[in-house]
Coordinates of C-alpha atoms and ligand atoms in Angstrom, one line a residue:
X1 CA -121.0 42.0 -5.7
X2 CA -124.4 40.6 -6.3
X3 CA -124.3 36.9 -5.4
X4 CA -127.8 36.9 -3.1
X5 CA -131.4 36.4 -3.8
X6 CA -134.4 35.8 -1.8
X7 CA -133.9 31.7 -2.3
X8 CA -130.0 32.0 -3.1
X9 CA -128.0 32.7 0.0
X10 CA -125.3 30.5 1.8
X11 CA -126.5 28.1 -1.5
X12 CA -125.4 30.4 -4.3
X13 CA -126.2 27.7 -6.8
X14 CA -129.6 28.1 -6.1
X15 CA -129.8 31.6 -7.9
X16 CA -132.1 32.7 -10.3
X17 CA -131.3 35.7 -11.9
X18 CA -131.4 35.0 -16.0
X19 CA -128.8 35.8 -18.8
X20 CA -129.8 35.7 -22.5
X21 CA -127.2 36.0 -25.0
X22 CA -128.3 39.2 -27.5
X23 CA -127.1 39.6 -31.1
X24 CA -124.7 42.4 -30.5
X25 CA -122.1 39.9 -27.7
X26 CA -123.8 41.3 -24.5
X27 CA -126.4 39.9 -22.4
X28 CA -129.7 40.5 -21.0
X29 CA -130.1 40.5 -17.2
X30 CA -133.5 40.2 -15.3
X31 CA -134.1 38.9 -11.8
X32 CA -133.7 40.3 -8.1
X33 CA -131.1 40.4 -5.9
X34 CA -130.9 41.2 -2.0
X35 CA -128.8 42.5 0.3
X36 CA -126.6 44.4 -1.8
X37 CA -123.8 46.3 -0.2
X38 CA -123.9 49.9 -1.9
X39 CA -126.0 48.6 -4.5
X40 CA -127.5 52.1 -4.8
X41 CA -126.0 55.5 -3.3
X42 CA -125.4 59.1 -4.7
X43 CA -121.3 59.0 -4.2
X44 CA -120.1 58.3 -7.5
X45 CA -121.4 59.0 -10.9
X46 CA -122.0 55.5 -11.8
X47 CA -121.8 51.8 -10.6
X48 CA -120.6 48.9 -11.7
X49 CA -122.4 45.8 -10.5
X50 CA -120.7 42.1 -10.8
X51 CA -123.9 39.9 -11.2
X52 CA -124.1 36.4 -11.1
X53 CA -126.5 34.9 -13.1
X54 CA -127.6 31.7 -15.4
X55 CA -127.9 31.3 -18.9
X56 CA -131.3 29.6 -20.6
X57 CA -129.2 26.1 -21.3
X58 CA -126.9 26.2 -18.1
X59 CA -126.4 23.2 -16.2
X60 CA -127.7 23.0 -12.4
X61 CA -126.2 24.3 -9.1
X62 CA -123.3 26.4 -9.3
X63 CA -121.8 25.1 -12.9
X64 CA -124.2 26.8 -14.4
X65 CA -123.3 30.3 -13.2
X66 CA -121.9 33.3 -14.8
X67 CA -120.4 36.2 -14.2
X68 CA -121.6 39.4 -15.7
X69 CA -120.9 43.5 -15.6
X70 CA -124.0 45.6 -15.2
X71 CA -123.1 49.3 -15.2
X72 CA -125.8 51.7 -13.9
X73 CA -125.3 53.7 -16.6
X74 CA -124.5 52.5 -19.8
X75 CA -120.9 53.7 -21.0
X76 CA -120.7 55.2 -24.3
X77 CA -117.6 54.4 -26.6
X78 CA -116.1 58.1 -26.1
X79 CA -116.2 57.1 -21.7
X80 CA -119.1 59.4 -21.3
X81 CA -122.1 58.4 -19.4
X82 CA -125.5 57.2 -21.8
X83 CA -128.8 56.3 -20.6
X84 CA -129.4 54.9 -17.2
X85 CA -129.7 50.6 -17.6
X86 CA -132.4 48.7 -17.0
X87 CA -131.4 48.1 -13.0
X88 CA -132.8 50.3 -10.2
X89 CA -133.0 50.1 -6.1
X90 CA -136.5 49.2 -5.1
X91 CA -135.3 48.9 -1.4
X92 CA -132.9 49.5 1.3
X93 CA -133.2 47.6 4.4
X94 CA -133.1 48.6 8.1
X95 CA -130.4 47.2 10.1
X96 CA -129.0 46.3 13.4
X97 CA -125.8 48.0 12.5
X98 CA -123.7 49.6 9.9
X99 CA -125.8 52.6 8.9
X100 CA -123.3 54.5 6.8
X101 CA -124.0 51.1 4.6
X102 CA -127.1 51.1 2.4
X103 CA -128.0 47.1 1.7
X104 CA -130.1 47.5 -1.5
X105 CA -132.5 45.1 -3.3
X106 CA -131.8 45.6 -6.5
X107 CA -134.0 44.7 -9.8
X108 CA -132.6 43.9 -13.2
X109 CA -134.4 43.9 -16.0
X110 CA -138.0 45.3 -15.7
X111 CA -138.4 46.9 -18.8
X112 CA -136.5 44.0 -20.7
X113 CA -133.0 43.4 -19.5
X114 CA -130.6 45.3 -18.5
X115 CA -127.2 45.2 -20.2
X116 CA -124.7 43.0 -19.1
X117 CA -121.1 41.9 -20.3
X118 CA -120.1 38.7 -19.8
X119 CA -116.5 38.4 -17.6
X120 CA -114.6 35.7 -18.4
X121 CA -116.1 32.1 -19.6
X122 CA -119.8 31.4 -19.6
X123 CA -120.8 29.2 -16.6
X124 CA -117.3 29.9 -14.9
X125 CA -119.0 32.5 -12.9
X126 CA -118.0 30.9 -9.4
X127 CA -114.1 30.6 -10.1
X128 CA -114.1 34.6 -11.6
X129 CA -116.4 35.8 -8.7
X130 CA -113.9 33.6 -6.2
X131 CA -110.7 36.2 -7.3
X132 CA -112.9 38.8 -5.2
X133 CA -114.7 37.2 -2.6
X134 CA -111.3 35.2 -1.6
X135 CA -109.7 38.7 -1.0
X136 CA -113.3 40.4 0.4
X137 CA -113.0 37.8 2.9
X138 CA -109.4 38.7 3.8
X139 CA -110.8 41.8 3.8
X140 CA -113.8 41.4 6.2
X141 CA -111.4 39.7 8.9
X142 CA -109.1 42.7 8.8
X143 CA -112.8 44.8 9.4
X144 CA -113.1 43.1 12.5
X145 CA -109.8 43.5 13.5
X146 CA -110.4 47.1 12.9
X147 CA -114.0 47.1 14.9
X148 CA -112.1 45.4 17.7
X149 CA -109.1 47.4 17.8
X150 CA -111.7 50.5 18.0
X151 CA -113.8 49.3 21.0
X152 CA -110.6 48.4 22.9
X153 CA -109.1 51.9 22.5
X154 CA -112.4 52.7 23.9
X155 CA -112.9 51.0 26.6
X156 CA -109.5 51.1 27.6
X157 CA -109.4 55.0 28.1
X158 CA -112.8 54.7 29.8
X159 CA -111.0 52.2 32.4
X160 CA -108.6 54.5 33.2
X161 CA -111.2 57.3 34.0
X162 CA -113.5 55.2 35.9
X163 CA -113.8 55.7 39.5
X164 CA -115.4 52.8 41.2
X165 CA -114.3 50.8 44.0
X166 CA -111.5 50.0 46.6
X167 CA -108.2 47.4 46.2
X168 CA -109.5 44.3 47.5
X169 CA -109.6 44.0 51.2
X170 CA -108.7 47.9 51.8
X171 CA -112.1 49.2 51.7
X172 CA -112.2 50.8 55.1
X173 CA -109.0 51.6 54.9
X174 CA -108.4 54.2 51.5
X175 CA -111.0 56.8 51.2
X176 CA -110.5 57.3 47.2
X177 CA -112.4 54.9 44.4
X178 CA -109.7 53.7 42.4
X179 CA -109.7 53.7 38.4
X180 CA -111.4 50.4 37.2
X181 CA -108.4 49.3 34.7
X182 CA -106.9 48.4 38.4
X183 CA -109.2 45.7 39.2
X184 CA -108.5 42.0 38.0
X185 CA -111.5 41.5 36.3
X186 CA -111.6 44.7 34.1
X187 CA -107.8 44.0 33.3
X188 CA -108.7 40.6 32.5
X189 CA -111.4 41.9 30.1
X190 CA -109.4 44.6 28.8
X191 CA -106.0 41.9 27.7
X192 CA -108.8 39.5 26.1
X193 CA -109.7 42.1 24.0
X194 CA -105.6 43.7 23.3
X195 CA -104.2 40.3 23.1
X196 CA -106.9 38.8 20.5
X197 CA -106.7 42.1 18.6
X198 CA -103.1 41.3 18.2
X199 CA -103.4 38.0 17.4
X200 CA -106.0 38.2 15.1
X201 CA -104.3 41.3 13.0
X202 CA -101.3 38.8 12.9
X203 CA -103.0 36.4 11.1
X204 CA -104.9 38.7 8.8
X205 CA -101.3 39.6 8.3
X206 CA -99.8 36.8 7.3
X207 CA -103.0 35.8 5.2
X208 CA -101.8 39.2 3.2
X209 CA -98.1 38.1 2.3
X210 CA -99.2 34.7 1.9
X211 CA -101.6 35.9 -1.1
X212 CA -99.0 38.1 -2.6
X213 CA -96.4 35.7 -1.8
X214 CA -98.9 33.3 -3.8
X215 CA -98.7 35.6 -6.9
X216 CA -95.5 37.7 -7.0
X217 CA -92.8 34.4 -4.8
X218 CA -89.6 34.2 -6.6
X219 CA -90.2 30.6 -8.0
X220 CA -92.4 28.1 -8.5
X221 CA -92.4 26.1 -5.1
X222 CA -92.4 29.0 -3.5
X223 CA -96.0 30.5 -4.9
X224 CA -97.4 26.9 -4.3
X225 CA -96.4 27.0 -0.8
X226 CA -97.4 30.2 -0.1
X227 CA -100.8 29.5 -2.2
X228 CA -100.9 26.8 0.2
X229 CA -101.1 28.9 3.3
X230 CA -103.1 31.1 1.9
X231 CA -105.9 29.2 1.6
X232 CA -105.7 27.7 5.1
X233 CA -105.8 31.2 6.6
X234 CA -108.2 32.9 4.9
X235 CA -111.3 31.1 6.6
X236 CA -109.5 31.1 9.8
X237 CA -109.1 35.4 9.2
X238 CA -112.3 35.7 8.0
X239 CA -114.1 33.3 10.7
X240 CA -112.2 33.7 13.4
X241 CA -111.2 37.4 13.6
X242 CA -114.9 38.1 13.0
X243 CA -116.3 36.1 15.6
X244 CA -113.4 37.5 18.0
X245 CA -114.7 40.9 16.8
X246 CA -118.2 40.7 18.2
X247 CA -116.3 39.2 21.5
X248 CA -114.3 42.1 22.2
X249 CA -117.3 44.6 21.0
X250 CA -119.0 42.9 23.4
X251 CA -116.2 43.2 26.2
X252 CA -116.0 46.5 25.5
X253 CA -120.0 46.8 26.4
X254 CA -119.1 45.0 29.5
X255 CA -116.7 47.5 30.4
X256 CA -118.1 50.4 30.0
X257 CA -121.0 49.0 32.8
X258 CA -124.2 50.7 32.0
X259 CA -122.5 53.2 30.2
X260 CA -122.0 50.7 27.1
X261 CA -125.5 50.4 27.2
X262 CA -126.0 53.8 26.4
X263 CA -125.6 54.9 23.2
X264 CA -123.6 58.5 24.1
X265 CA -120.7 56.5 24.7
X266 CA -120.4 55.0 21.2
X267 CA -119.4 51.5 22.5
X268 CA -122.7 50.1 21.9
X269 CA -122.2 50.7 18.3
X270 CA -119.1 48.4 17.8
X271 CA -121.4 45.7 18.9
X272 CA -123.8 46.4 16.5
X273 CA -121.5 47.1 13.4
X274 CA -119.5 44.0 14.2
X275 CA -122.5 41.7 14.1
X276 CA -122.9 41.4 10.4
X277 CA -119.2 40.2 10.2
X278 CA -120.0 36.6 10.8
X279 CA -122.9 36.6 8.9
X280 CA -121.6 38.1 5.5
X281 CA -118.9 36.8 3.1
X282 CA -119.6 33.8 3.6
X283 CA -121.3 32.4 6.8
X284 CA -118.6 31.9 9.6
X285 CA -120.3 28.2 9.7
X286 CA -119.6 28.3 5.7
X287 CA -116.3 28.9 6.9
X288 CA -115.2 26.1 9.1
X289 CA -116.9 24.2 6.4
X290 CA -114.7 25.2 4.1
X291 CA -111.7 25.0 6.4
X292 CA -112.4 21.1 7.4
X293 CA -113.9 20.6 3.9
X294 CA -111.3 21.8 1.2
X295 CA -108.4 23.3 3.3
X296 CA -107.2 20.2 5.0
X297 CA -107.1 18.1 1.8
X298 CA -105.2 20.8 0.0
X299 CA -101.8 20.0 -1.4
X300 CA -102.7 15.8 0.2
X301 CA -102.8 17.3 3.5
X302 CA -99.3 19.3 3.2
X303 CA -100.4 23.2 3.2
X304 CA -102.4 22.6 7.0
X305 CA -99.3 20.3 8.1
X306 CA -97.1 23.3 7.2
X307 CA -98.6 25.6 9.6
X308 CA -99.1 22.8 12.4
X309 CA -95.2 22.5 12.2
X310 CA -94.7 26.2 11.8
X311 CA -96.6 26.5 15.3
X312 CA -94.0 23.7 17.1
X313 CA -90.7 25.1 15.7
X314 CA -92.2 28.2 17.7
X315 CA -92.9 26.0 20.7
X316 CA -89.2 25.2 20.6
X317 CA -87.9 28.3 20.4
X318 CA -89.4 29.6 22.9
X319 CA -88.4 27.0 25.2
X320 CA -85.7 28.3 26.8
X321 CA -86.9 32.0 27.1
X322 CA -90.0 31.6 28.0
X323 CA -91.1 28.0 28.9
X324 CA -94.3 28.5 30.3
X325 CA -95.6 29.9 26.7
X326 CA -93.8 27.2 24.9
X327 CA -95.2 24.4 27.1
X328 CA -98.9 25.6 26.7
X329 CA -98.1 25.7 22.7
X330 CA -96.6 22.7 22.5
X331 CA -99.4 21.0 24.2
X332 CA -102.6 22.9 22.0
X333 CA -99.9 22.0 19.0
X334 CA -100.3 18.2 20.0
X335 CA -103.8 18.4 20.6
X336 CA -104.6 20.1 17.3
X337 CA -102.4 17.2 15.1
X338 CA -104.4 14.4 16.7
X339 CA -108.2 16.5 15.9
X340 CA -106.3 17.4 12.5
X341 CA -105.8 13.9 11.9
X342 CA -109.6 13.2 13.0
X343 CA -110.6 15.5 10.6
X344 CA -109.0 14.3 7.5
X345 CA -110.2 11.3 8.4
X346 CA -113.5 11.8 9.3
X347 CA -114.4 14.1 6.5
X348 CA -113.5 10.8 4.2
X349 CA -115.2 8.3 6.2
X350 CA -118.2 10.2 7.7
X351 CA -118.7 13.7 6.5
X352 CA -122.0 14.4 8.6
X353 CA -119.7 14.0 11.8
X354 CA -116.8 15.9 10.6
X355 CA -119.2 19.0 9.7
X356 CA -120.6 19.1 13.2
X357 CA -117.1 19.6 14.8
X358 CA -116.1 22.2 11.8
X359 CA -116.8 25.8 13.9
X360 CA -114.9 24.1 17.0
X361 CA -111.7 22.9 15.1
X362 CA -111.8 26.4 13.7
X363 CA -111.6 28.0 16.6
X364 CA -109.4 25.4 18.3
X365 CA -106.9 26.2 14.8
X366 CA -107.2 29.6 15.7
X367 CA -106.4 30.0 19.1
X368 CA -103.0 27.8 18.4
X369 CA -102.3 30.2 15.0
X370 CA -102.7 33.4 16.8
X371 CA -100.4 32.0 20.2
X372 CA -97.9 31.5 17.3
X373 CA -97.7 34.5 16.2
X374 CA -97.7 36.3 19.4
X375 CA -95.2 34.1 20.3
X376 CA -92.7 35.0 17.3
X377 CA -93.9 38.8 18.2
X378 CA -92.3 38.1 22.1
X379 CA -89.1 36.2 20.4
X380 CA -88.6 39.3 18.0
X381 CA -89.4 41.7 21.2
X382 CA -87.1 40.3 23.5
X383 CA -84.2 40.4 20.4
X384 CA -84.9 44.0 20.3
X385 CA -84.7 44.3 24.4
X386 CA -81.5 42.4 24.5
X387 CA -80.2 44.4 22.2
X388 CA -81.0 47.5 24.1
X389 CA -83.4 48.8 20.9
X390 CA -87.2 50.6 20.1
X391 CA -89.3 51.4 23.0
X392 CA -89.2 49.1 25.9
X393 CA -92.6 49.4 27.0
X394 CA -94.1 48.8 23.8
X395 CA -91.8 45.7 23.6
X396 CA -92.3 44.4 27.0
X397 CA -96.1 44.7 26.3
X398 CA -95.7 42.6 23.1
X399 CA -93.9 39.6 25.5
X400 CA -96.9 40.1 27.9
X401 CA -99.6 39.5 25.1
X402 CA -97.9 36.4 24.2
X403 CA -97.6 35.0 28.2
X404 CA -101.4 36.4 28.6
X405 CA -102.1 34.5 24.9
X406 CA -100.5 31.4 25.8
X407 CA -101.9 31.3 29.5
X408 CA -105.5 32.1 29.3
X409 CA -107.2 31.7 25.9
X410 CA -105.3 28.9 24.2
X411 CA -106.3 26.3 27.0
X412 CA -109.9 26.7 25.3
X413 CA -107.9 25.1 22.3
X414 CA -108.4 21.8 24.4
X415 CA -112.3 22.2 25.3
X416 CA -112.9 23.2 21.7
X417 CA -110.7 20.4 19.9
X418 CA -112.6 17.8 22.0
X419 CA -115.8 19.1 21.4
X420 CA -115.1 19.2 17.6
X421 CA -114.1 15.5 17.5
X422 CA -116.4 13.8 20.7
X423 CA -119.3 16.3 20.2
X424 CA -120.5 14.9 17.1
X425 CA -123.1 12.5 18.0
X426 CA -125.0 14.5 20.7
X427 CA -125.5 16.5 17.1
X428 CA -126.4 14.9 14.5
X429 CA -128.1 12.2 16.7
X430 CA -130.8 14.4 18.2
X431 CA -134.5 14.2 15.9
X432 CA -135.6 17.5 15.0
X433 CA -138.8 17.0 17.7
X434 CA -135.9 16.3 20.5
X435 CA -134.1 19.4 19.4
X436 CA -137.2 21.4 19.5
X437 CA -138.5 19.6 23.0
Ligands
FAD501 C1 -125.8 44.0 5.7 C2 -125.6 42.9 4.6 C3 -124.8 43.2 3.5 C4 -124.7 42.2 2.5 N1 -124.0 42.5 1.4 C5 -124.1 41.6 0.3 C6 -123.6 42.0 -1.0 O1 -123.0 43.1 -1.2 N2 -123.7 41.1 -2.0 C7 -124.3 39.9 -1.8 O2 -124.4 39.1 -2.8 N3 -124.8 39.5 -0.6 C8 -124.7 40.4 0.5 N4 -125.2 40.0 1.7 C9 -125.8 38.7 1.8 C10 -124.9 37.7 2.7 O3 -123.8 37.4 2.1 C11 -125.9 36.6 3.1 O4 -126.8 37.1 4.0 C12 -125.1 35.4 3.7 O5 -124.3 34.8 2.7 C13 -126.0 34.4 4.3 O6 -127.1 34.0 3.5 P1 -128.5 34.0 4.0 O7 -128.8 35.4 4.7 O8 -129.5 33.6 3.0 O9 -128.5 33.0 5.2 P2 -128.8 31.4 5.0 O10 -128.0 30.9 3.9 O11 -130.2 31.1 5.0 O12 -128.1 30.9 6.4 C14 -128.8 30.8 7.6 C15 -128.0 30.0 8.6 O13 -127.9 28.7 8.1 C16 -126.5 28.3 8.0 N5 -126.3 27.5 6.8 C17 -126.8 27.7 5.6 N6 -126.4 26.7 4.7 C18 -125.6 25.9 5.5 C19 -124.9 24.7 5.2 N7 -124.9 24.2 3.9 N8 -124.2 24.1 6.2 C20 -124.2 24.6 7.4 N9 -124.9 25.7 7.7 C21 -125.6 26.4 6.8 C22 -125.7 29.6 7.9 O14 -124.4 29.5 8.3 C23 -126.6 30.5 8.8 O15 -126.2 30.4 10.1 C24 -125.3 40.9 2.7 C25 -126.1 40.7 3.8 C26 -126.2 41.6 4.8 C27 -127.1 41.3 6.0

């Protein structure tokens, strides 16, 4: 995908690159782009490149965009492979992390214009390049789950062969270091990083169905309602599971000690890898924007209200078999309706405040979605363990991520729905020579 240009990044509207219609129905393509994710590379015979560009007589900003194929090398009617296009790699950048990637800088058109065809309407670039980047973000969530799930197997094997330090109080008394996963703070760690892992692949997961759901549901109302939840979730996958991902890459740093600081041990290189995450697809702030922007208007307020009520009929069924978890959901459930209701409001009235309270009502939405899934996981587990079926310790485990869940991450729900809705001024209200004082 080549959306990004030296001037044109977070602002796609503010993109260059030039189309001109030529006599025989395809287009000529010259400009630069940046940052290109496999722009150039050796692996396959050819490449095709979706380029977003702007006609001579297109209107401003992003209505003026369009969406074009540039092969690498030109395709001849009989499928062979012609003469190379007029696009090469004049650069590939140096990064903090993922370096099996190459990020290209890619120029178009240096000898004239390289060959484009046009894919679907002129200037309705944005809506054809959204049918991608809607599932790329889906897509880039499920790549952090993946990073996290990697540094928790990690660092979780590295706990376990870890000698260092007594049981509390027993010092004097046992002569053998114990393994470190047996200390409360490296558990502690070790369950942020499981439990959010979990709760994060959940949501990636039900972002999934919702989208097929959204195409393939057996009738009408059921592919709007499922469109519907689709779009809430997918800046909450992409957002939050990637931000969670650099948190439990991290983590896993922490518990490796000085060992994660070393490169030998591989953990260090989670961290890095994970880092671009937030940054591409879409800004993680782009996210929340989008969230508090678009998703909780959609469908007058009824697709976010959907999954606010999904999250108390899990409340109440877990009332009776496990109270604690359904007290601490019912409460971030509560909490998260009145900042919803801020929001909505907010975003109509004053905008500016709204947006400064968009990354911590993202999180805040987060941490209640992913205690409701782990909180259907524990209702289905302990079904299974009643019913004396599947492995018990893999089931009890699943109850346990829930309690841990519900008990020590979603109070942050609280912090971070306040700070999204009582935060505001301190924000926006500080000059630019305070904020820099
Ligand atoms: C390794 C890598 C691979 C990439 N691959 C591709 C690719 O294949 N194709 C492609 O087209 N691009 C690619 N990109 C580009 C990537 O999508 C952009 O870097 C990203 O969208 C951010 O744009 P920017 O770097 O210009 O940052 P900026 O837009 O300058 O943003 C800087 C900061 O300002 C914030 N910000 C900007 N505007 C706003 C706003 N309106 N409101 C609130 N906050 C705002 C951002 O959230 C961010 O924190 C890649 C980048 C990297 C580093």
């Amino acid at each position: 995908m080549n959306l990004t240009e030296p001037q044109a990044g977070s602002d796609v509207g503010a993109l260059k690159t030039k189309a001109v219609r030529a006599e025989d129905g395809t287009y000529r393509i010259t400009g630069q782009k940046i940052y290109i994710t496999w722009g150039e590379h050796d692996a396959a015979d050819n490449i095709v490149h979706l380029v977003l560009a702007r006609l001579p007589d297109a209107p401003f900003g992003t209505r003026g965009i369009s969406l074009f194929l540039v092969p690498r090398r030109i395709v001849k009617p009989d499928g062979s492979l012609g003469a190379h296009n007029d696009v090469r790699c004049v650069g590939v950048e140096h990064k903090l992390g993922i370096h099996g990637s190459p990020t290209c800088t890619m120029s178009y058109g240096d000898e004239g214009g390289a060959i484009g065809h046009l894919i679907g309407a002129e200037n309705k670039g944005m809506a054809a390049m959204f049918t991608m980047m809607n599932s790329a973000r889906l897509n880039v969530g499920v790549q952090g789950v993946a990073i996290a799930e990697r540094a928790f197997q990690k660092a979780l094997s590295y706990a376990k062969e870890r000698l260092q330090g007594k049981p509390y109080g027993l010092s004097h008394e046992m002569p053998d270091m114990i393994p470190i996963i047996q200390h409360p703070d490296v558990r502690r760690m070790l369950l942020t990083m499981r439990t959010q892992v979990e709760a994060g692949r959940a949501i990636c997961l039900a972002n999934a169905l919702a989208l097929d759901e959204a195409r393939h549901g057996a009738s009408a109302d059921a592919r709007e309602w499922a469109k519907g939840r689709e779009e809430v979730l997918t800046p909450i996958s992409k957002a939050w599971c990637t931000d969670m991902a650099v948190e439990v890459a991290s983590l896993g740093v922490q518990v490796h000690g000085g060992m994660g600081f070393i490169e030998q041990t591989g953990a260090a290189q989670f961290y890095r890898d994970a880092r671009i995450l937030p940054i591409y697809e879409g800004t993680n702030g782009i996210q929340a924007i989008d969230l508090i922007g678009r998703k909780l208007g959609l469908q007058n307020g009824a697709a976010i209200k959907s999954l606010l009520d999904d999250c108390a009929a899990t409340a109440d069924l877990l009332s009776s078999p496990m109270p604690e978890i359904a007290a601490a959901l019912s409460a971030a459930h509560r909490r998260l309706v009145t900042a919803t209701l801020w929001m909505q409001e907010t975003m109509r009235k004053e905008a500016v405040k709204g947006l400064a309270g968009a990354t911590p009502y993202l999180k805040a939405l987060a941490l209640l979605t992913g205690a409701h899934y782990l909180g259907r996981g524990a209702i289905a587990a302990t079904k299974k363990l009643q019913e004396g079926q599947g492995p018990q310790t893999f089931l009890t485990a699943r109850v346990q991520s829930a309690q841990f869940f519900a008990m020590n991450l979603l109070p942050q729900a609280h912090g971070l729905a306040d700070a999204a809705t009582r935060g505001a001024s301190t924000i926006i209200d500080a000059s630019i020579d305070e904020l820099s004082a």
